[in-house]
PDB file of N, CA and C in Angstrom:
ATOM      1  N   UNK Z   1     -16.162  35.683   1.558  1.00 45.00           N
ATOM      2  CA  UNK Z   1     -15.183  34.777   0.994  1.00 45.00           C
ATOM      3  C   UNK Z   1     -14.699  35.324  -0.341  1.00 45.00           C
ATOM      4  N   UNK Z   2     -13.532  35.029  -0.166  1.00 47.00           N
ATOM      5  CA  UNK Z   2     -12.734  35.768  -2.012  1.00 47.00           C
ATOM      6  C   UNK Z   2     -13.657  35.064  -3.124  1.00 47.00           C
ATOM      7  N   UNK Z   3     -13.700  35.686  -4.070  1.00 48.00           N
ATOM      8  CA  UNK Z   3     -14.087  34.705  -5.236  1.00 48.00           C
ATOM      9  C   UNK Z   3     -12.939  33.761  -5.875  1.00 48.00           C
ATOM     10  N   UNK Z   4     -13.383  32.410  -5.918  1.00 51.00           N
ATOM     11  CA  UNK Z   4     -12.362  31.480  -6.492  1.00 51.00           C
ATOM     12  C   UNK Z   4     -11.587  30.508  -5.786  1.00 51.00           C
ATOM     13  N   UNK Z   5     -12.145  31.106  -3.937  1.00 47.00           N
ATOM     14  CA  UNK Z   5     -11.372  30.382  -2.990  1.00 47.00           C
ATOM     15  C   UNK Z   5     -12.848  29.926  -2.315  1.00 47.00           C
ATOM     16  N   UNK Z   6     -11.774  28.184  -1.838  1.00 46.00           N
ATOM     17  CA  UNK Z   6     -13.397  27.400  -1.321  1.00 46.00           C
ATOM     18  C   UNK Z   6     -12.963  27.769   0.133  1.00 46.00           C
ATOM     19  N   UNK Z   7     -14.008  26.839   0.081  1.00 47.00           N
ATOM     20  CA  UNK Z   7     -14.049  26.915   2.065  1.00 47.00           C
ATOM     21  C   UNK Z   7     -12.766  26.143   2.735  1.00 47.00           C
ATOM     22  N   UNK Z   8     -12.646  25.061   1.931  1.00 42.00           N
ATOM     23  CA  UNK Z   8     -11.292  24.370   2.793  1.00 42.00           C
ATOM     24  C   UNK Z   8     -10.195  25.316   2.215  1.00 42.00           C
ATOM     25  N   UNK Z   9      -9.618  26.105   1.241  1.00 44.00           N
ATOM     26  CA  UNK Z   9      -8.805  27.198   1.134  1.00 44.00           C
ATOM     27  C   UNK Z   9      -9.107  28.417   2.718  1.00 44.00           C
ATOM     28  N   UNK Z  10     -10.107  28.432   3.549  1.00 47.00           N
ATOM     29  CA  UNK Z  10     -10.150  29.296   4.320  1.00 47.00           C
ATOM     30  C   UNK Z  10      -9.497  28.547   5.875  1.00 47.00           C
ATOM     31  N   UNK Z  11      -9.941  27.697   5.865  1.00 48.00           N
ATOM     32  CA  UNK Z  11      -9.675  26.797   6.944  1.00 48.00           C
ATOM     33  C   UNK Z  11      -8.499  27.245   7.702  1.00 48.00           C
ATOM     34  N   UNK Z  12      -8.184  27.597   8.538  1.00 47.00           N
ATOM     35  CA  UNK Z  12      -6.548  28.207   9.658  1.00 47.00           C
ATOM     36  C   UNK Z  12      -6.350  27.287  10.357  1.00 47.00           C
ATOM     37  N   UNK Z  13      -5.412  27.333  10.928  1.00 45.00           N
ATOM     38  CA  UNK Z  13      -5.125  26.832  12.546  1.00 45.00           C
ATOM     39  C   UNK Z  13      -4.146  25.514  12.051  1.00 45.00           C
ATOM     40  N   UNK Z  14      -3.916  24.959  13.630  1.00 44.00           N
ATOM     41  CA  UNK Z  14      -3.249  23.981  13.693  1.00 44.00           C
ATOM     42  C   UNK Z  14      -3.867  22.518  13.217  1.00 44.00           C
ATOM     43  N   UNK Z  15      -5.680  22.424  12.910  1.00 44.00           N
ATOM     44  CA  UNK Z  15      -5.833  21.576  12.236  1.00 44.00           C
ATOM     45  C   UNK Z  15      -6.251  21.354  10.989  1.00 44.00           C
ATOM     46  N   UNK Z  16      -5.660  22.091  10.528  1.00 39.00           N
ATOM     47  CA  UNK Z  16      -5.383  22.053   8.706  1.00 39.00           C
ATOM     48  C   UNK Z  16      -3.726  21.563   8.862  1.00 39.00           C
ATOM     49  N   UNK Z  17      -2.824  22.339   9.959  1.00 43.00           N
ATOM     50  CA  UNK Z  17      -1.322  21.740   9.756  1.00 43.00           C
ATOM     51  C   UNK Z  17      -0.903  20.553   9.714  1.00 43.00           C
ATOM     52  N   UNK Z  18      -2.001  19.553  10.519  1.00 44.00           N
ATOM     53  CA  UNK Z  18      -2.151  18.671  10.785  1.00 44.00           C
ATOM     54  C   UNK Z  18      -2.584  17.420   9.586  1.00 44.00           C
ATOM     55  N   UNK Z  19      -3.577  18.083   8.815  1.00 43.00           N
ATOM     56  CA  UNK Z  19      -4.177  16.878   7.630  1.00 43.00           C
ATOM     57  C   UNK Z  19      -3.366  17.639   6.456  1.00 43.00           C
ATOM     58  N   UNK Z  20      -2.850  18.337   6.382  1.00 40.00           N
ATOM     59  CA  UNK Z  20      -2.395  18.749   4.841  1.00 40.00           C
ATOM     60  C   UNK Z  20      -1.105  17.695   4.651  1.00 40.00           C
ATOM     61  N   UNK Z  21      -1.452  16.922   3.509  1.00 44.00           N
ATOM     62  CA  UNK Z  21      -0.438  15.626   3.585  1.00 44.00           C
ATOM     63  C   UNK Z  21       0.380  16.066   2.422  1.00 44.00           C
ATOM     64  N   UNK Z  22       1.752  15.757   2.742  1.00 45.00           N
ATOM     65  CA  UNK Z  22       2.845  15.763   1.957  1.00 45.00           C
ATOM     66  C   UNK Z  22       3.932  14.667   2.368  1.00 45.00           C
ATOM     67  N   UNK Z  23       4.861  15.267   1.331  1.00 46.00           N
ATOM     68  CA  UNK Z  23       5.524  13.412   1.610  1.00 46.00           C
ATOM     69  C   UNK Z  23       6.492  13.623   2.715  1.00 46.00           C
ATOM     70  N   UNK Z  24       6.742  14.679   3.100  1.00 50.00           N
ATOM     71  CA  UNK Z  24       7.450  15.023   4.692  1.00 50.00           C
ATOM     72  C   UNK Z  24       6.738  14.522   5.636  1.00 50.00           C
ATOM     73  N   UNK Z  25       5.577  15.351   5.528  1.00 49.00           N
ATOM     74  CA  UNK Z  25       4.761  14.914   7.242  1.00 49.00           C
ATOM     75  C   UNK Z  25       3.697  13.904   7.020  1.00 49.00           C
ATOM     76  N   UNK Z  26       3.723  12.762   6.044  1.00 50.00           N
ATOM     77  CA  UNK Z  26       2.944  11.491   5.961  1.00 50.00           C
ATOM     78  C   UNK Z  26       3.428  11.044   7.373  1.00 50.00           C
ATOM     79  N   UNK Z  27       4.098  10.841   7.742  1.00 51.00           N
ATOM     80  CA  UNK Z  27       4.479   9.566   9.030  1.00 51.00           C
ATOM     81  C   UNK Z  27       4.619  10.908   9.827  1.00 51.00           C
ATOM     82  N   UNK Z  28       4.362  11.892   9.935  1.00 51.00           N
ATOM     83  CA  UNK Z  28       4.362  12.877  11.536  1.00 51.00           C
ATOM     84  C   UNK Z  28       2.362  12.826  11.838  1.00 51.00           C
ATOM     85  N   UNK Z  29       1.528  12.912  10.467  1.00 49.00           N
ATOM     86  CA  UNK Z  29       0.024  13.181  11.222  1.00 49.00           C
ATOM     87  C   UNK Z  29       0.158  11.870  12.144  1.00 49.00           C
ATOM     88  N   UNK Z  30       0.561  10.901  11.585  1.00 55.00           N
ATOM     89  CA  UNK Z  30      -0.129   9.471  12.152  1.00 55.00           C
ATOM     90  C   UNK Z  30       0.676   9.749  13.644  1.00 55.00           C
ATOM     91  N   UNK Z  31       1.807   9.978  13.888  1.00 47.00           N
ATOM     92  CA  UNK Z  31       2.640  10.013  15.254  1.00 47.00           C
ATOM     93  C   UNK Z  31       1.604  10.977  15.719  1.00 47.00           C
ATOM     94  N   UNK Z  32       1.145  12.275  15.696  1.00 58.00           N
ATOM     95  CA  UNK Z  32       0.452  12.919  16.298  1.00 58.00           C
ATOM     96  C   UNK Z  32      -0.652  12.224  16.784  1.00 58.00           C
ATOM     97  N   UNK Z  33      -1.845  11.323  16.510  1.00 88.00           N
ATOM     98  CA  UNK Z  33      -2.327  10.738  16.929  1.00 88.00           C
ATOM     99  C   UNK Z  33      -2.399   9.925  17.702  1.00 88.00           C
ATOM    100  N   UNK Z  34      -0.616   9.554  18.299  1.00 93.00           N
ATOM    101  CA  UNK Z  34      -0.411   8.273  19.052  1.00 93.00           C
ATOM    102  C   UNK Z  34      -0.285   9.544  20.552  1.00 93.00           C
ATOM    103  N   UNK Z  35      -0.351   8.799  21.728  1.00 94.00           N
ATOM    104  CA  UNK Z  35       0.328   9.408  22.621  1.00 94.00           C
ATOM    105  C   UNK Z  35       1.589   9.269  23.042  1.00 94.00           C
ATOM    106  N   UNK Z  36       1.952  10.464  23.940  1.00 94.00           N
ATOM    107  CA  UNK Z  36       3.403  10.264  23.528  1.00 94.00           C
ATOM    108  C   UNK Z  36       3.909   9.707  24.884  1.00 94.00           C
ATOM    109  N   UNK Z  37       3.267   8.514  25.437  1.00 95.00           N
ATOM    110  CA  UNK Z  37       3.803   7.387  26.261  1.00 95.00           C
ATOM    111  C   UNK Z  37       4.107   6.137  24.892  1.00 95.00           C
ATOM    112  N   UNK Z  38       3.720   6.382  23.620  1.00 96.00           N
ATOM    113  CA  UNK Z  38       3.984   5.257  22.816  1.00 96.00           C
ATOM    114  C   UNK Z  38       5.082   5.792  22.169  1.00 96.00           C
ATOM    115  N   UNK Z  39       6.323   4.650  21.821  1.00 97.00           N
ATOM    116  CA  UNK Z  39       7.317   5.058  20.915  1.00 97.00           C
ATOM    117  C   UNK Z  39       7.241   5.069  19.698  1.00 97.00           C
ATOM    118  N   UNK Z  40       5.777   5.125  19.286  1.00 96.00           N
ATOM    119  CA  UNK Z  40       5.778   5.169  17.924  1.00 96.00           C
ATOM    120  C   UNK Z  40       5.408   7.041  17.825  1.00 96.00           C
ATOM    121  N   UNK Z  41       5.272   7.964  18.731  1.00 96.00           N
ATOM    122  CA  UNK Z  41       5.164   8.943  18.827  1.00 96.00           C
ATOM    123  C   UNK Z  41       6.420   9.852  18.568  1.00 96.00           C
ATOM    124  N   UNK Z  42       7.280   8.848  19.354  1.00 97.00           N
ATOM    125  CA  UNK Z  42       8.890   9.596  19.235  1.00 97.00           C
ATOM    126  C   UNK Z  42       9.889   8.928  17.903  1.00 97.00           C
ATOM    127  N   UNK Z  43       9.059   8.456  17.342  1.00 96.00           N
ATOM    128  CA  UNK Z  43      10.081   7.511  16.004  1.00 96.00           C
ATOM    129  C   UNK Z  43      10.273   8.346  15.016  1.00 96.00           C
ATOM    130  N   UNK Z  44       9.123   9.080  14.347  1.00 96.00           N
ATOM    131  CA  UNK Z  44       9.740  10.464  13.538  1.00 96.00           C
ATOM    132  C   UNK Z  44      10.176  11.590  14.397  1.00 96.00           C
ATOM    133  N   UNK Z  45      10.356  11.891  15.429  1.00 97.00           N
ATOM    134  CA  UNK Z  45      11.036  13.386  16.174  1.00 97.00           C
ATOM    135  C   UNK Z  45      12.490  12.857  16.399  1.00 97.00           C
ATOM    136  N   UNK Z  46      12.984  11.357  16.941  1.00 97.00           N
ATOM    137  CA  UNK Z  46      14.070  11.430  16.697  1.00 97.00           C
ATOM    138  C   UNK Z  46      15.272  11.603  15.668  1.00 97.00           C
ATOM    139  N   UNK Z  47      16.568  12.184  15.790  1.00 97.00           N
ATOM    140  CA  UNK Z  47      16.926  12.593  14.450  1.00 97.00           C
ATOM    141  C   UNK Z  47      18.452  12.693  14.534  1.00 97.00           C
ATOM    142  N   UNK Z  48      19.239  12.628  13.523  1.00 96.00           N
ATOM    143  CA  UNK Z  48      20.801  12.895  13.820  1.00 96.00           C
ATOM    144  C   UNK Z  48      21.040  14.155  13.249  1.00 96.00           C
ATOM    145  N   UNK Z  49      21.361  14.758  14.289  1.00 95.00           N
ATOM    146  CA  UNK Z  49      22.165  16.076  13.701  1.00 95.00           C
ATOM    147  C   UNK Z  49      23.315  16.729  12.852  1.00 95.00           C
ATOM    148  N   UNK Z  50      22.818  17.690  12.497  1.00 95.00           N
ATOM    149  CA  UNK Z  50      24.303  17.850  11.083  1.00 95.00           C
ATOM    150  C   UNK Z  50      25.016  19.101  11.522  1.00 95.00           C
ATOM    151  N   UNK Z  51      25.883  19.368  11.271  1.00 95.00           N
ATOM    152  CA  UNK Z  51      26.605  20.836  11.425  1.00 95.00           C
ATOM    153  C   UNK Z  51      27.823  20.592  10.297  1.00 95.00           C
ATOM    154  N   UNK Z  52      28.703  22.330  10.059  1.00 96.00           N
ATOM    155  CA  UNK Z  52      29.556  22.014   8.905  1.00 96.00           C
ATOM    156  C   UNK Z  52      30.501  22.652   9.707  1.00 96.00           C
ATOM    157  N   UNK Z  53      31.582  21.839   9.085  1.00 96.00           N
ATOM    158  CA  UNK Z  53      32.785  21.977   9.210  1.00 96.00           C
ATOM    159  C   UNK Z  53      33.989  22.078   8.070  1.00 96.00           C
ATOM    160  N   UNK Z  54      34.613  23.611   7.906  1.00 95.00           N
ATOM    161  CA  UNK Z  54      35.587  23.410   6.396  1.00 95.00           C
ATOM    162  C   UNK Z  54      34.751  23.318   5.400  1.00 95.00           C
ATOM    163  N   UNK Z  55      33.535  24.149   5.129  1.00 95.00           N
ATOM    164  CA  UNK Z  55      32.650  23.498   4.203  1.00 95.00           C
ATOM    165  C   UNK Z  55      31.852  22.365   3.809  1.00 95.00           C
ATOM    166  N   UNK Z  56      31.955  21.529   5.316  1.00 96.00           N
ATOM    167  CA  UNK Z  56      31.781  19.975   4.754  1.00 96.00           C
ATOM    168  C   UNK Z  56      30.794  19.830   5.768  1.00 96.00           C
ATOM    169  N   UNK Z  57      29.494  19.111   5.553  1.00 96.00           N
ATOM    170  CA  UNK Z  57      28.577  18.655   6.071  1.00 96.00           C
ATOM    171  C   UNK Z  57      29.050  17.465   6.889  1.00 96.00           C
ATOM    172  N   UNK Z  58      28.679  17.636   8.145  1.00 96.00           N
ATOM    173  CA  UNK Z  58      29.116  16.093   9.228  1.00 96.00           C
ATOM    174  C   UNK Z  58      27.216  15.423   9.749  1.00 96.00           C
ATOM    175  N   UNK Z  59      27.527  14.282   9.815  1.00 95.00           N
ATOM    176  CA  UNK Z  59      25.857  13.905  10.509  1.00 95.00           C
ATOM    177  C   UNK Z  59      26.948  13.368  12.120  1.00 95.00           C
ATOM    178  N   UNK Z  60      26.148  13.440  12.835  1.00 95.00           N
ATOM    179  CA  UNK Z  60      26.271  12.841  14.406  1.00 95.00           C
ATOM    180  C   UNK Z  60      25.665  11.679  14.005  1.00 95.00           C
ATOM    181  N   UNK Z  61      26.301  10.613  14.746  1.00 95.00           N
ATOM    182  CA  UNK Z  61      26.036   9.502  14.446  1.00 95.00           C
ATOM    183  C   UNK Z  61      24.757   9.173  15.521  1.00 95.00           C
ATOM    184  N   UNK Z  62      24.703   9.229  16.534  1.00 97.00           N
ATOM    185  CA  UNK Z  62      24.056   9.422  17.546  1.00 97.00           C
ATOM    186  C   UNK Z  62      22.561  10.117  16.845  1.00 97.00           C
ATOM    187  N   UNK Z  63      21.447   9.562  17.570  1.00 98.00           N
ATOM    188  CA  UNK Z  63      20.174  10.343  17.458  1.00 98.00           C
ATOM    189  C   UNK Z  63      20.079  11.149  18.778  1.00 98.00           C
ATOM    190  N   UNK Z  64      19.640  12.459  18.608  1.00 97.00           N
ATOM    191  CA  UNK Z  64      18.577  13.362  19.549  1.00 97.00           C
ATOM    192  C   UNK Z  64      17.319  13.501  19.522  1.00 97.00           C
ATOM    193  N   UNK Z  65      17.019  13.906  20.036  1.00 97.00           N
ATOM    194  CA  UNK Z  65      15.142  14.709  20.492  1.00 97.00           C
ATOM    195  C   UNK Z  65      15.521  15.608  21.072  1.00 97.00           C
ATOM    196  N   UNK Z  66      14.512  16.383  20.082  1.00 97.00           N
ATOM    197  CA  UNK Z  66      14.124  18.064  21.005  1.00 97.00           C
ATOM    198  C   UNK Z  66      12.802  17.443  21.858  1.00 97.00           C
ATOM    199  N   UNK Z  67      12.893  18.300  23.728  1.00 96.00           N
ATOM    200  CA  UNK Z  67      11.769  17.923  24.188  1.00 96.00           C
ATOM    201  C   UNK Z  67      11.364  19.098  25.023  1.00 96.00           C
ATOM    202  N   UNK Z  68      10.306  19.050  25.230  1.00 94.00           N
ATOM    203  CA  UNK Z  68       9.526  19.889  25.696  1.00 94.00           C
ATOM    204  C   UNK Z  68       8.881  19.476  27.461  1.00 94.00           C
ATOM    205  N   UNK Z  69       8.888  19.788  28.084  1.00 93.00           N
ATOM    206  CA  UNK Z  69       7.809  19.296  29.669  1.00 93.00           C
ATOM    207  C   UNK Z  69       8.543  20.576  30.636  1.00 93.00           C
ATOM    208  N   UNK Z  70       7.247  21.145  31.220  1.00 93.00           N
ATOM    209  CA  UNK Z  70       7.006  21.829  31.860  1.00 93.00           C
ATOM    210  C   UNK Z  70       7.512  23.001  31.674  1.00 93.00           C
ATOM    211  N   UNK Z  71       7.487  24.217  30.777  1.00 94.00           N
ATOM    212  CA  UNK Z  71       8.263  25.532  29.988  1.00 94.00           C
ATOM    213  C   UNK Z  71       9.059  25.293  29.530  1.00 94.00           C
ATOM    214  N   UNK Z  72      10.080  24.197  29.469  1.00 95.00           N
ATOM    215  CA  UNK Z  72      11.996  23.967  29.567  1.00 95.00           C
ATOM    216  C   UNK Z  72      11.520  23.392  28.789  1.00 95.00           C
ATOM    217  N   UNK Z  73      12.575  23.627  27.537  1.00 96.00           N
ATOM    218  CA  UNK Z  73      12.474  23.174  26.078  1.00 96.00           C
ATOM    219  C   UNK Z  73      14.269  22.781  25.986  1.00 96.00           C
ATOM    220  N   UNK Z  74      14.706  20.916  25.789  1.00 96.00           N
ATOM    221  CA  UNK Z  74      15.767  20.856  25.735  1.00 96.00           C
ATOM    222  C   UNK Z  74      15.880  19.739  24.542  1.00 96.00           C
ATOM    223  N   UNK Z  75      17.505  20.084  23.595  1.00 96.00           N
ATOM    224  CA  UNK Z  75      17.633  18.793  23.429  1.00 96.00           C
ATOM    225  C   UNK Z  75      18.695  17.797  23.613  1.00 96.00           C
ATOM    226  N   UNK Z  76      18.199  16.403  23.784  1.00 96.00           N
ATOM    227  CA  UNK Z  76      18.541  15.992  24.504  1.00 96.00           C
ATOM    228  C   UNK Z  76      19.593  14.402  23.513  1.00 96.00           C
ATOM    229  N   UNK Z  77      20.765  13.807  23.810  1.00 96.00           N
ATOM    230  CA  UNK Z  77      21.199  12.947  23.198  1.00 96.00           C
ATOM    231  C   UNK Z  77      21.548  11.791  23.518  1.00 96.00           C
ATOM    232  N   UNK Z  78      20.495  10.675  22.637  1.00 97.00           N
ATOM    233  CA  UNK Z  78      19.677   9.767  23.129  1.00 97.00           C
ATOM    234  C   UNK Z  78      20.727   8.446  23.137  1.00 97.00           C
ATOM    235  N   UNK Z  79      22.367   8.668  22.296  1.00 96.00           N
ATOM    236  CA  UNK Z  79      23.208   7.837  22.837  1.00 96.00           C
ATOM    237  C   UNK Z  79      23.140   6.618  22.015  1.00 96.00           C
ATOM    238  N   UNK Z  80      22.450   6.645  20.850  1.00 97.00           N
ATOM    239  CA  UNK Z  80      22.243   5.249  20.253  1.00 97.00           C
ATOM    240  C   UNK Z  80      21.934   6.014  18.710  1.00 97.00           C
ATOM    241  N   UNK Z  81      22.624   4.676  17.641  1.00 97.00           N
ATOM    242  CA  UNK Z  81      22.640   5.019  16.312  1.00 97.00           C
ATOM    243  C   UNK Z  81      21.717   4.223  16.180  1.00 97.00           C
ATOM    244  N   UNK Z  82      20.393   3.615  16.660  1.00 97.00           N
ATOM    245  CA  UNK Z  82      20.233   2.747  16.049  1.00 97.00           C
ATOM    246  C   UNK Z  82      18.427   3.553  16.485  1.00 97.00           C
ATOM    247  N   UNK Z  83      17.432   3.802  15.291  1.00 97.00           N
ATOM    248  CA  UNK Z  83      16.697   4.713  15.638  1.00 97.00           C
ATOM    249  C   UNK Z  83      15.835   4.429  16.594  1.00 97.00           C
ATOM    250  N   UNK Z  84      15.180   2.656  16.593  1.00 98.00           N
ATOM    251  CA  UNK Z  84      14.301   2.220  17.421  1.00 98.00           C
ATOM    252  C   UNK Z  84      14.370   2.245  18.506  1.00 98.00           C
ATOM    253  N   UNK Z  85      15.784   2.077  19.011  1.00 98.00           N
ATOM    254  CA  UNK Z  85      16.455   2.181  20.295  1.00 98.00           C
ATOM    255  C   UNK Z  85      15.873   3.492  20.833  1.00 98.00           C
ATOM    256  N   UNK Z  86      16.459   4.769  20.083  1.00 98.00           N
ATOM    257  CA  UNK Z  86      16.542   5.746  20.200  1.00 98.00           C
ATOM    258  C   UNK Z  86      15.124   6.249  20.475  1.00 98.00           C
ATOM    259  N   UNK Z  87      13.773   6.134  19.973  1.00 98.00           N
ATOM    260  CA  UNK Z  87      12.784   6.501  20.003  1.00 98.00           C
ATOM    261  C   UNK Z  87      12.313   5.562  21.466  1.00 98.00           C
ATOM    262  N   UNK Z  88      12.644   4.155  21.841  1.00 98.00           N
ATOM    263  CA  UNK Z  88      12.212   4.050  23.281  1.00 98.00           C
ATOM    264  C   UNK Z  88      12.955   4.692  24.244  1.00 98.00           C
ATOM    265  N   UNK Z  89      14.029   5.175  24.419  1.00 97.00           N
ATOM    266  CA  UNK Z  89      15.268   6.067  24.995  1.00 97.00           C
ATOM    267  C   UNK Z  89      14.273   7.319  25.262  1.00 97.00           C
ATOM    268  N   UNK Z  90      13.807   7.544  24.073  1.00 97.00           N
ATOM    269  CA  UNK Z  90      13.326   9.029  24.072  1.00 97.00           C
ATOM    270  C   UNK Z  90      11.635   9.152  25.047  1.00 97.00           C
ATOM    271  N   UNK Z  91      11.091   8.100  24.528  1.00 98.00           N
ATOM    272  CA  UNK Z  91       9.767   7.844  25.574  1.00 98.00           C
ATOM    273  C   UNK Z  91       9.967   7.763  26.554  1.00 98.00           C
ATOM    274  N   UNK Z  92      11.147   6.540  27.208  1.00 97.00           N
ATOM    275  CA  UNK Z  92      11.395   6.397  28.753  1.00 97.00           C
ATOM    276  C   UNK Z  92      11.669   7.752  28.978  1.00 97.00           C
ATOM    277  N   UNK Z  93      12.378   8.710  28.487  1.00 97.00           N
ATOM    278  CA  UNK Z  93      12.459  10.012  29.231  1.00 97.00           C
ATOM    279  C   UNK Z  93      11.440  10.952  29.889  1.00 97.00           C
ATOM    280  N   UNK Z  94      10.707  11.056  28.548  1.00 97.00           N
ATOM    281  CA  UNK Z  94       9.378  11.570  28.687  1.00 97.00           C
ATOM    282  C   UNK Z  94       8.726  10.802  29.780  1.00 97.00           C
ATOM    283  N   UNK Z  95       8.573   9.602  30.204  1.00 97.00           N
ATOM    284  CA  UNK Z  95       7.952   9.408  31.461  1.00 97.00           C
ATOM    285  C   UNK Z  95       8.363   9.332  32.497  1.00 97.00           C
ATOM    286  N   UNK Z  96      10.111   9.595  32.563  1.00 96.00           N
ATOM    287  CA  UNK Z  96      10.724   9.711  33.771  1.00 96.00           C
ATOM    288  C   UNK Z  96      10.066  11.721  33.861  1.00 96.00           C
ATOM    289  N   UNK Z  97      10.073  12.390  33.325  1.00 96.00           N
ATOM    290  CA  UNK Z  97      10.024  13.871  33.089  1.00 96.00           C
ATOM    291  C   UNK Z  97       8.666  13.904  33.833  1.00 96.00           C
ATOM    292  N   UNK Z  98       7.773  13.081  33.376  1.00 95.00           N
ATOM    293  CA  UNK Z  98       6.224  13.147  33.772  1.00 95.00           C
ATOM    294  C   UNK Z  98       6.292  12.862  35.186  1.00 95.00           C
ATOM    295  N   UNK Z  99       7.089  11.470  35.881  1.00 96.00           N
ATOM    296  CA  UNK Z  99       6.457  11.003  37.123  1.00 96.00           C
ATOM    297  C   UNK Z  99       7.637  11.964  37.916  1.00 96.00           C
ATOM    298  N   UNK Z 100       8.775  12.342  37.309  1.00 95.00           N
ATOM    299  CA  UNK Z 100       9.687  12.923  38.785  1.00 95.00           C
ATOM    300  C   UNK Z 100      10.449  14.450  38.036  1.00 95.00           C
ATOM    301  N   UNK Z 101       9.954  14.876  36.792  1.00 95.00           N
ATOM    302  CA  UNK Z 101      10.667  16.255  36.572  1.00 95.00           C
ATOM    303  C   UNK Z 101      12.451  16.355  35.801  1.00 95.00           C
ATOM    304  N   UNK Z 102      12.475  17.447  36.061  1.00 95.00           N
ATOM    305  CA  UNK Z 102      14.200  17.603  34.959  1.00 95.00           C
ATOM    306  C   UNK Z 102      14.869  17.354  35.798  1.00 95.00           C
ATOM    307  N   UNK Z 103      14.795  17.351  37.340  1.00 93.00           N
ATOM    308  CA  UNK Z 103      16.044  17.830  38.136  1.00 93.00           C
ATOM    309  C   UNK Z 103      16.531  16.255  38.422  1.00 93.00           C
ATOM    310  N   UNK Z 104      15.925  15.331  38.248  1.00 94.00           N
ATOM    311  CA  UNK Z 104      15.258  14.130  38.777  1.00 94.00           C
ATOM    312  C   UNK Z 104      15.932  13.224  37.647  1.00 94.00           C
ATOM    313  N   UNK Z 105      15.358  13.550  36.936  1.00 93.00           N
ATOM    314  CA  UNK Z 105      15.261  12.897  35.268  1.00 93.00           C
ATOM    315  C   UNK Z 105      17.082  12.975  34.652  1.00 93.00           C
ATOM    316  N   UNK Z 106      17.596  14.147  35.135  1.00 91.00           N
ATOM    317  CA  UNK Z 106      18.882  14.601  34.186  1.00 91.00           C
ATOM    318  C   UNK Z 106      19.686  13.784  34.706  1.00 91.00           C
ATOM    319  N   UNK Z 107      19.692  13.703  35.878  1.00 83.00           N
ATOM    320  CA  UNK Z 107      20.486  13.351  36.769  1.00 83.00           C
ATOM    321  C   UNK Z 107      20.617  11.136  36.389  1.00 83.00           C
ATOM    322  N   UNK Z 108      19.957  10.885  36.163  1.00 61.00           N
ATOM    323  CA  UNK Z 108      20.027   9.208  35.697  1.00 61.00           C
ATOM    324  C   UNK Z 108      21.025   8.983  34.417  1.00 61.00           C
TER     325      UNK Z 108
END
């Protein structure tokens, strides 16, 4: 061990990414803990997107989720400004994805 560095300074991995609290990811450890059949899992991942235009920052009014199931990484737009909405929008997906897949799922 270096001199001057403790043991929790050595600590790696994804569960140190996990407890190192800051004022960003205060409300992401606790979602990590939920599963993600609960919409309190998808309430911080949903999000409105920005892009610029002419120099000028635009937000989408609309929330998305990036999602992940089975290699295919998409994101997806959840059709509602209103976030709570948006985070059960985003769960029902995830369990349409679970019981019948993308091909299945896109198509509704």
């Amino acid at each position: 061990m270096q001199s001057g560095a403790t043991a929790q300074d050595q600590k790696r991995g994804p569960e140190t990414a996990q407890k190192t609290p800051d004022a960003a990811g205060a409300g992401r450890e606790r979602a990590r803990s939920l599963p993600k059949t609960h919409v309190g899992f998808w309430r911080p991942r949903v999000e409105r997107r920005t892009y610029e235009h002419n120099g000028q920052t635009f937000e989408v009014p609309e929330y998305s989720v990036r999602m992940e199931f089975g290699g295919i990484r998409r994101r997806l737009t959840l059709g509602t400004a209103l976030k709570e909405e948006a985070a059960t929008k985003a769960r029902d997906i995830y369990l349409s994805l679970v019981a019948k897949g993308w091909s299945a799922t896109m198509v509704v």
